[in-house]
């Protein structure tokens, strides 16, 4: 008899802790009696390749007045973006050398004389690609949003 009481049986009634007719099974992470937590990332899904450390540049928890609230996406540190905060905003590339990275890393603050095209691009940009004429008092001109100066009559 096997541990399940079956003659010449193969112990098919054992759970993953080898308890006959026990309630436990392996979770998707391979943990006996687990809840899929050990291999799930910030998204809460098992085996997606994402991690709860957010590449060391963010957090899965949002600090709401001292209470940590679990999030489904990484909350990235200043100047970082991406699913796991894996990418840093590089002003030279993302901001076309004509601006500085915003705190969220997903846009740029353009220097005077530069602006984003319309419609504004999604991150990672490039941003600050349109030259904007700066016209002094009495200059009589404006820009049309493309960087071209249009003279008023």
PDB file of N, CA and C in Angstrom, residues 77-143:
ATOM      1  N   UNK A  77      12.081  57.096  -9.137  1.00  0.00           N
ATOM      2  CA  UNK A  77      12.798  58.219  -8.550  1.00  0.00           C
ATOM      3  C   UNK A  77      12.896  59.345  -9.571  1.00  0.00           C
ATOM      4  N   UNK A  78      13.204  60.528  -9.090  1.00  0.00           N
ATOM      5  CA  UNK A  78      13.346  61.700  -9.939  1.00  0.00           C
ATOM      6  C   UNK A  78      14.323  61.436 -11.076  1.00  0.00           C
ATOM      7  N   UNK A  79      13.918  61.786 -12.281  1.00  0.00           N
ATOM      8  CA  UNK A  79      14.778  61.652 -13.449  1.00  0.00           C
ATOM      9  C   UNK A  79      14.814  60.261 -14.057  1.00  0.00           C
ATOM     10  N   UNK A  80      13.997  59.317 -13.561  1.00  0.00           N
ATOM     11  CA  UNK A  80      13.968  57.941 -14.075  1.00  0.00           C
ATOM     12  C   UNK A  80      12.600  57.647 -14.673  1.00  0.00           C
ATOM     13  N   UNK A  81      12.548  56.760 -15.650  1.00  0.00           N
ATOM     14  CA  UNK A  81      11.284  56.325 -16.216  1.00  0.00           C
ATOM     15  C   UNK A  81      11.440  54.926 -16.775  1.00  0.00           C
ATOM     16  N   UNK A  82      10.344  54.366 -17.237  1.00  0.00           N
ATOM     17  CA  UNK A  82      10.318  53.009 -17.768  1.00  0.00           C
ATOM     18  C   UNK A  82       9.512  52.109 -16.850  1.00  0.00           C
ATOM     19  N   UNK A  83       9.141  50.941 -17.340  1.00  0.00           N
ATOM     20  CA  UNK A  83       8.316  50.008 -16.585  1.00  0.00           C
ATOM     21  C   UNK A  83       8.939  49.684 -15.242  1.00  0.00           C
ATOM     22  N   UNK A  84      10.277  49.536 -15.215  1.00  0.00           N
ATOM     23  CA  UNK A  84      10.984  49.237 -13.970  1.00  0.00           C
ATOM     24  C   UNK A  84      11.972  50.336 -13.606  1.00  0.00           C
ATOM     25  N   UNK A  85      11.708  51.571 -14.047  1.00  0.00           N
ATOM     26  CA  UNK A  85      12.580  52.719 -13.756  1.00  0.00           C
ATOM     27  C   UNK A  85      13.995  52.470 -14.268  1.00  0.00           C
ATOM     28  N   UNK A  86      14.095  51.706 -15.328  1.00  0.00           N
ATOM     29  CA  UNK A  86      15.402  51.288 -15.834  1.00  0.00           C
ATOM     30  C   UNK A  86      16.098  52.342 -16.685  1.00  0.00           C
ATOM     31  N   UNK A  87      15.403  53.391 -17.056  1.00  0.00           N
ATOM     32  CA  UNK A  87      15.979  54.380 -17.952  1.00  0.00           C
ATOM     33  C   UNK A  87      16.089  55.738 -17.265  1.00  0.00           C
ATOM     34  N   UNK A  88      17.243  56.348 -17.441  1.00  0.00           N
ATOM     35  CA  UNK A  88      17.459  57.697 -16.901  1.00  0.00           C
ATOM     36  C   UNK A  88      17.262  58.709 -18.012  1.00  0.00           C
ATOM     37  N   UNK A  89      16.616  59.809 -17.684  1.00  0.00           N
ATOM     38  CA  UNK A  89      16.484  60.889 -18.654  1.00  0.00           C
ATOM     39  C   UNK A  89      17.874  61.476 -18.878  1.00  0.00           C
ATOM     40  N   UNK A  90      18.284  61.548 -20.108  1.00  0.00           N
ATOM     41  CA  UNK A  90      19.568  62.133 -20.492  1.00  0.00           C
ATOM     42  C   UNK A  90      19.258  63.429 -21.236  1.00  0.00           C
ATOM     43  N   UNK A  91      19.566  64.550 -20.615  1.00  0.00           N
ATOM     44  CA  UNK A  91      19.197  65.855 -21.183  1.00  0.00           C
ATOM     45  C   UNK A  91      19.698  66.023 -22.608  1.00  0.00           C
ATOM     46  N   UNK A  92      20.903  65.536 -22.905  1.00  0.00           N
ATOM     47  CA  UNK A  92      21.468  65.702 -24.241  1.00  0.00           C
ATOM     48  C   UNK A  92      20.625  64.993 -25.294  1.00  0.00           C
ATOM     49  N   UNK A  93      20.128  63.770 -24.963  1.00  0.00           N
ATOM     50  CA  UNK A  93      19.335  63.023 -25.931  1.00  0.00           C
ATOM     51  C   UNK A  93      17.845  63.357 -25.819  1.00  0.00           C
ATOM     52  N   UNK A  94      17.275  63.190 -24.623  1.00  0.00           N
ATOM     53  CA  UNK A  94      15.829  63.383 -24.460  1.00  0.00           C
ATOM     54  C   UNK A  94      15.412  64.828 -24.672  1.00  0.00           C
ATOM     55  N   UNK A  95      16.240  65.757 -24.223  1.00  0.00           N
ATOM     56  CA  UNK A  95      15.884  67.182 -24.302  1.00  0.00           C
ATOM     57  C   UNK A  95      16.606  67.878 -25.450  1.00  0.00           C
ATOM     58  N   UNK A  96      17.178  67.114 -26.350  1.00  0.00           N
ATOM     59  CA  UNK A  96      17.860  67.639 -27.543  1.00  0.00           C
ATOM     60  C   UNK A  96      18.952  68.641 -27.208  1.00  0.00           C
ATOM     61  N   UNK A  97      19.489  68.574 -25.990  1.00  0.00           N
ATOM     62  CA  UNK A  97      20.516  69.523 -25.575  1.00  0.00           C
ATOM     63  C   UNK A  97      19.978  70.926 -25.344  1.00  0.00           C
ATOM     64  N   UNK A  98      18.648  71.059 -25.386  1.00  0.00           N
ATOM     65  CA  UNK A  98      18.032  72.385 -25.268  1.00  0.00           C
ATOM     66  C   UNK A  98      17.090  72.468 -24.079  1.00  0.00           C
ATOM     67  N   UNK A  99      17.350  71.665 -23.046  1.00  0.00           N
ATOM     68  CA  UNK A  99      16.500  71.684 -21.868  1.00  0.00           C
ATOM     69  C   UNK A  99      17.071  70.801 -20.787  1.00  0.00           C
ATOM     70  N   UNK A 100      16.359  70.708 -19.688  1.00  0.00           N
ATOM     71  CA  UNK A 100      16.758  69.849 -18.584  1.00  0.00           C
ATOM     72  C   UNK A 100      15.641  68.848 -18.312  1.00  0.00           C
ATOM     73  N   UNK A 101      16.009  67.686 -17.811  1.00  0.00           N
ATOM     74  CA  UNK A 101      15.028  66.643 -17.521  1.00  0.00           C
ATOM     75  C   UNK A 101      14.101  67.084 -16.402  1.00  0.00           C
ATOM     76  N   UNK A 102      12.818  66.772 -16.562  1.00  0.00           N
ATOM     77  CA  UNK A 102      11.862  67.069 -15.498  1.00  0.00           C
ATOM     78  C   UNK A 102      12.038  66.041 -14.382  1.00  0.00           C
ATOM     79  N   UNK A 103      11.439  66.301 -13.245  1.00  0.00           N
ATOM     80  CA  UNK A 103      11.577  65.410 -12.097  1.00  0.00           C
ATOM     81  C   UNK A 103      11.062  64.013 -12.391  1.00  0.00           C
ATOM     82  N   UNK A 104      10.008  63.893 -13.216  1.00  0.00           N
ATOM     83  CA  UNK A 104       9.469  62.567 -13.499  1.00  0.00           C
ATOM     84  C   UNK A 104      10.270  61.821 -14.560  1.00  0.00           C
ATOM     85  N   UNK A 105      11.242  62.495 -15.191  1.00  0.00           N
ATOM     86  CA  UNK A 105      12.069  61.849 -16.198  1.00  0.00           C
ATOM     87  C   UNK A 105      11.353  61.596 -17.504  1.00  0.00           C
ATOM     88  N   UNK A 106      10.102  62.000 -17.614  1.00  0.00           N
ATOM     89  CA  UNK A 106       9.307  61.715 -18.805  1.00  0.00           C
ATOM     90  C   UNK A 106       9.139  62.914 -19.727  1.00  0.00           C
ATOM     91  N   UNK A 107       9.691  64.036 -19.353  1.00  0.00           N
ATOM     92  CA  UNK A 107       9.601  65.222 -20.187  1.00  0.00           C
ATOM     93  C   UNK A 107      10.763  66.142 -19.839  1.00  0.00           C
ATOM     94  N   UNK A 108      10.797  67.289 -20.486  1.00  0.00           N
ATOM     95  CA  UNK A 108      11.890  68.235 -20.282  1.00  0.00           C
ATOM     96  C   UNK A 108      11.347  69.630 -20.032  1.00  0.00           C
ATOM     97  N   UNK A 109      12.127  70.400 -19.326  1.00  0.00           N
ATOM     98  CA  UNK A 109      11.864  71.829 -19.200  1.00  0.00           C
ATOM     99  C   UNK A 109      12.775  72.501 -20.207  1.00  0.00           C
ATOM    100  N   UNK A 110      12.186  73.091 -21.219  1.00  0.00           N
ATOM    101  CA  UNK A 110      12.971  73.658 -22.312  1.00  0.00           C
ATOM    102  C   UNK A 110      13.611  74.983 -21.910  1.00  0.00           C
ATOM    103  N   UNK A 111      14.809  75.209 -22.438  1.00  0.00           N
ATOM    104  CA  UNK A 111      15.488  76.486 -22.239  1.00  0.00           C
ATOM    105  C   UNK A 111      14.746  77.561 -23.019  1.00  0.00           C
ATOM    106  N   UNK A 112      14.965  78.804 -22.637  1.00  0.00           N
ATOM    107  CA  UNK A 112      14.375  79.923 -23.346  1.00  0.00           C
ATOM    108  C   UNK A 112      14.768  79.850 -24.815  1.00  0.00           C
ATOM    109  N   UNK A 113      13.801  80.025 -25.685  1.00  0.00           N
ATOM    110  CA  UNK A 113      14.051  79.972 -27.125  1.00  0.00           C
ATOM    111  C   UNK A 113      13.754  78.607 -27.729  1.00  0.00           C
ATOM    112  N   UNK A 114      13.354  77.626 -26.886  1.00  0.00           N
ATOM    113  CA  UNK A 114      13.033  76.291 -27.386  1.00  0.00           C
ATOM    114  C   UNK A 114      11.703  75.833 -26.804  1.00  0.00           C
ATOM    115  N   UNK A 115      11.010  74.974 -27.545  1.00  0.00           N
ATOM    116  CA  UNK A 115       9.726  74.434 -27.097  1.00  0.00           C
ATOM    117  C   UNK A 115       9.558  73.030 -27.658  1.00  0.00           C
ATOM    118  N   UNK A 116       8.541  72.356 -27.171  1.00  0.00           N
ATOM    119  CA  UNK A 116       8.188  71.043 -27.691  1.00  0.00           C
ATOM    120  C   UNK A 116       7.366  71.219 -28.954  1.00  0.00           C
ATOM    121  N   UNK A 117       7.457  70.279 -29.882  1.00  0.00           N
ATOM    122  CA  UNK A 117       6.586  70.337 -31.056  1.00  0.00           C
ATOM    123  C   UNK A 117       5.138  70.102 -30.642  1.00  0.00           C
ATOM    124  N   UNK A 118       4.217  70.432 -31.514  1.00  0.00           N
ATOM    125  CA  UNK A 118       2.804  70.210 -31.267  1.00  0.00           C
ATOM    126  C   UNK A 118       2.315  69.180 -32.283  1.00  0.00           C
ATOM    127  N   UNK A 119       1.812  68.019 -31.858  1.00  0.00           N
ATOM    128  CA  UNK A 119       1.565  67.618 -30.484  1.00  0.00           C
ATOM    129  C   UNK A 119       2.867  67.216 -29.781  1.00  0.00           C
ATOM    130  N   UNK A 120       2.845  67.368 -28.464  1.00  0.00           N
ATOM    131  CA  UNK A 120       4.005  67.053 -27.641  1.00  0.00           C
ATOM    132  C   UNK A 120       4.309  65.559 -27.743  1.00  0.00           C
ATOM    133  N   UNK A 121       5.565  65.202 -27.937  1.00  0.00           N
ATOM    134  CA  UNK A 121       5.905  63.780 -28.055  1.00  0.00           C
ATOM    135  C   UNK A 121       5.784  63.056 -26.716  1.00  0.00           C
ATOM    136  N   UNK A 122       5.569  61.761 -26.810  1.00  0.00           N
ATOM    137  CA  UNK A 122       5.570  60.918 -25.598  1.00  0.00           C
ATOM    138  C   UNK A 122       7.024  60.654 -25.217  1.00  0.00           C
ATOM    139  N   UNK A 123       7.243  60.297 -23.946  1.00  0.00           N
ATOM    140  CA  UNK A 123       8.607  60.005 -23.536  1.00  0.00           C
ATOM    141  C   UNK A 123       9.081  58.771 -24.276  1.00  0.00           C
ATOM    142  N   UNK A 124      10.309  58.629 -24.626  1.00  0.00           N
ATOM    143  CA  UNK A 124      11.432  59.440 -24.183  1.00  0.00           C
ATOM    144  C   UNK A 124      11.755  60.626 -25.081  1.00  0.00           C
ATOM    145  N   UNK A 125      10.804  61.143 -25.811  1.00  0.00           N
ATOM    146  CA  UNK A 125      11.046  62.338 -26.601  1.00  0.00           C
ATOM    147  C   UNK A 125      11.443  62.003 -28.021  1.00  0.00           C
ATOM    148  N   UNK A 126      12.170  62.862 -28.677  1.00  0.00           N
ATOM    149  CA  UNK A 126      12.916  64.002 -28.146  1.00  0.00           C
ATOM    150  C   UNK A 126      12.031  65.220 -27.891  1.00  0.00           C
ATOM    151  N   UNK A 127      12.411  65.989 -26.899  1.00  0.00           N
ATOM    152  CA  UNK A 127      11.704  67.196 -26.521  1.00  0.00           C
ATOM    153  C   UNK A 127      12.558  68.406 -26.876  1.00  0.00           C
ATOM    154  N   UNK A 128      11.968  69.588 -26.757  1.00  0.00           N
ATOM    155  CA  UNK A 128      12.666  70.877 -26.955  1.00  0.00           C
ATOM    156  C   UNK A 128      13.332  70.975 -28.320  1.00  0.00           C
ATOM    157  N   UNK A 129      12.640  70.512 -29.354  1.00  0.00           N
ATOM    158  CA  UNK A 129      13.226  70.493 -30.697  1.00  0.00           C
ATOM    159  C   UNK A 129      12.825  71.684 -31.554  1.00  0.00           C
ATOM    160  N   UNK A 130      11.856  72.477 -31.094  1.00  0.00           N
ATOM    161  CA  UNK A 130      11.371  73.599 -31.900  1.00  0.00           C
ATOM    162  C   UNK A 130      11.991  74.892 -31.394  1.00  0.00           C
ATOM    163  N   UNK A 131      12.653  75.594 -32.294  1.00  0.00           N
ATOM    164  CA  UNK A 131      13.195  76.908 -31.939  1.00  0.00           C
ATOM    165  C   UNK A 131      12.062  77.918 -31.937  1.00  0.00           C
ATOM    166  N   UNK A 132      12.007  78.705 -30.891  1.00  0.00           N
ATOM    167  CA  UNK A 132      10.968  79.718 -30.748  1.00  0.00           C
ATOM    168  C   UNK A 132      11.664  81.069 -30.720  1.00  0.00           C
ATOM    169  N   UNK A 133      11.246  81.946 -31.626  1.00  0.00           N
ATOM    170  CA  UNK A 133      11.850  83.275 -31.660  1.00  0.00           C
ATOM    171  C   UNK A 133      11.412  84.049 -30.428  1.00  0.00           C
ATOM    172  N   UNK A 134      12.352  84.678 -29.802  1.00  0.00           N
ATOM    173  CA  UNK A 134      12.014  85.551 -28.678  1.00  0.00           C
ATOM    174  C   UNK A 134      12.065  86.967 -29.204  1.00  0.00           C
ATOM    175  N   UNK A 135      10.952  87.619 -29.134  1.00  0.00           N
ATOM    176  CA  UNK A 135      10.812  88.940 -29.714  1.00  0.00           C
ATOM    177  C   UNK A 135      10.710  89.957 -28.585  1.00  0.00           C
ATOM    178  N   UNK A 136      11.533  90.972 -28.635  1.00  0.00           N
ATOM    179  CA  UNK A 136      11.518  92.012 -27.610  1.00  0.00           C
ATOM    180  C   UNK A 136      10.337  92.941 -27.781  1.00  0.00           C
ATOM    181  N   UNK A 137      10.202  93.896 -26.883  1.00  0.00           N
ATOM    182  CA  UNK A 137       9.118  94.870 -26.920  1.00  0.00           C
ATOM    183  C   UNK A 137       9.178  95.623 -28.246  1.00  0.00           C
ATOM    184  N   UNK A 138       8.051  95.665 -28.919  1.00  0.00           N
ATOM    185  CA  UNK A 138       7.973  96.385 -30.188  1.00  0.00           C
ATOM    186  C   UNK A 138       8.556  95.620 -31.348  1.00  0.00           C
ATOM    187  N   UNK A 139       8.886  94.358 -31.148  1.00  0.00           N
ATOM    188  CA  UNK A 139       9.493  93.564 -32.213  1.00  0.00           C
ATOM    189  C   UNK A 139       8.525  93.208 -33.302  1.00  0.00           C
ATOM    190  N   UNK A 140       7.245  93.128 -32.978  1.00  0.00           N
ATOM    191  CA  UNK A 140       6.219  92.915 -33.994  1.00  0.00           C
ATOM    192  C   UNK A 140       6.193  91.533 -34.590  1.00  0.00           C
ATOM    193  N   UNK A 141       6.618  90.510 -33.909  1.00  0.00           N
ATOM    194  CA  UNK A 141       6.570  89.171 -34.486  1.00  0.00           C
ATOM    195  C   UNK A 141       6.169  88.132 -33.453  1.00  0.00           C
ATOM    196  N   UNK A 142       5.693  86.998 -33.948  1.00  0.00           N
ATOM    197  CA  UNK A 142       5.349  85.867 -33.095  1.00  0.00           C
ATOM    198  C   UNK A 142       5.799  84.607 -33.806  1.00  0.00           C
ATOM    199  N   UNK A 143       5.681  83.488 -33.131  1.00  0.00           N
ATOM    200  CA  UNK A 143       5.992  82.233 -33.807  1.00  0.00           C
ATOM    201  C   UNK A 143       4.708  81.501 -34.087  1.00  0.00           C
TER     202      UNK A 143
END
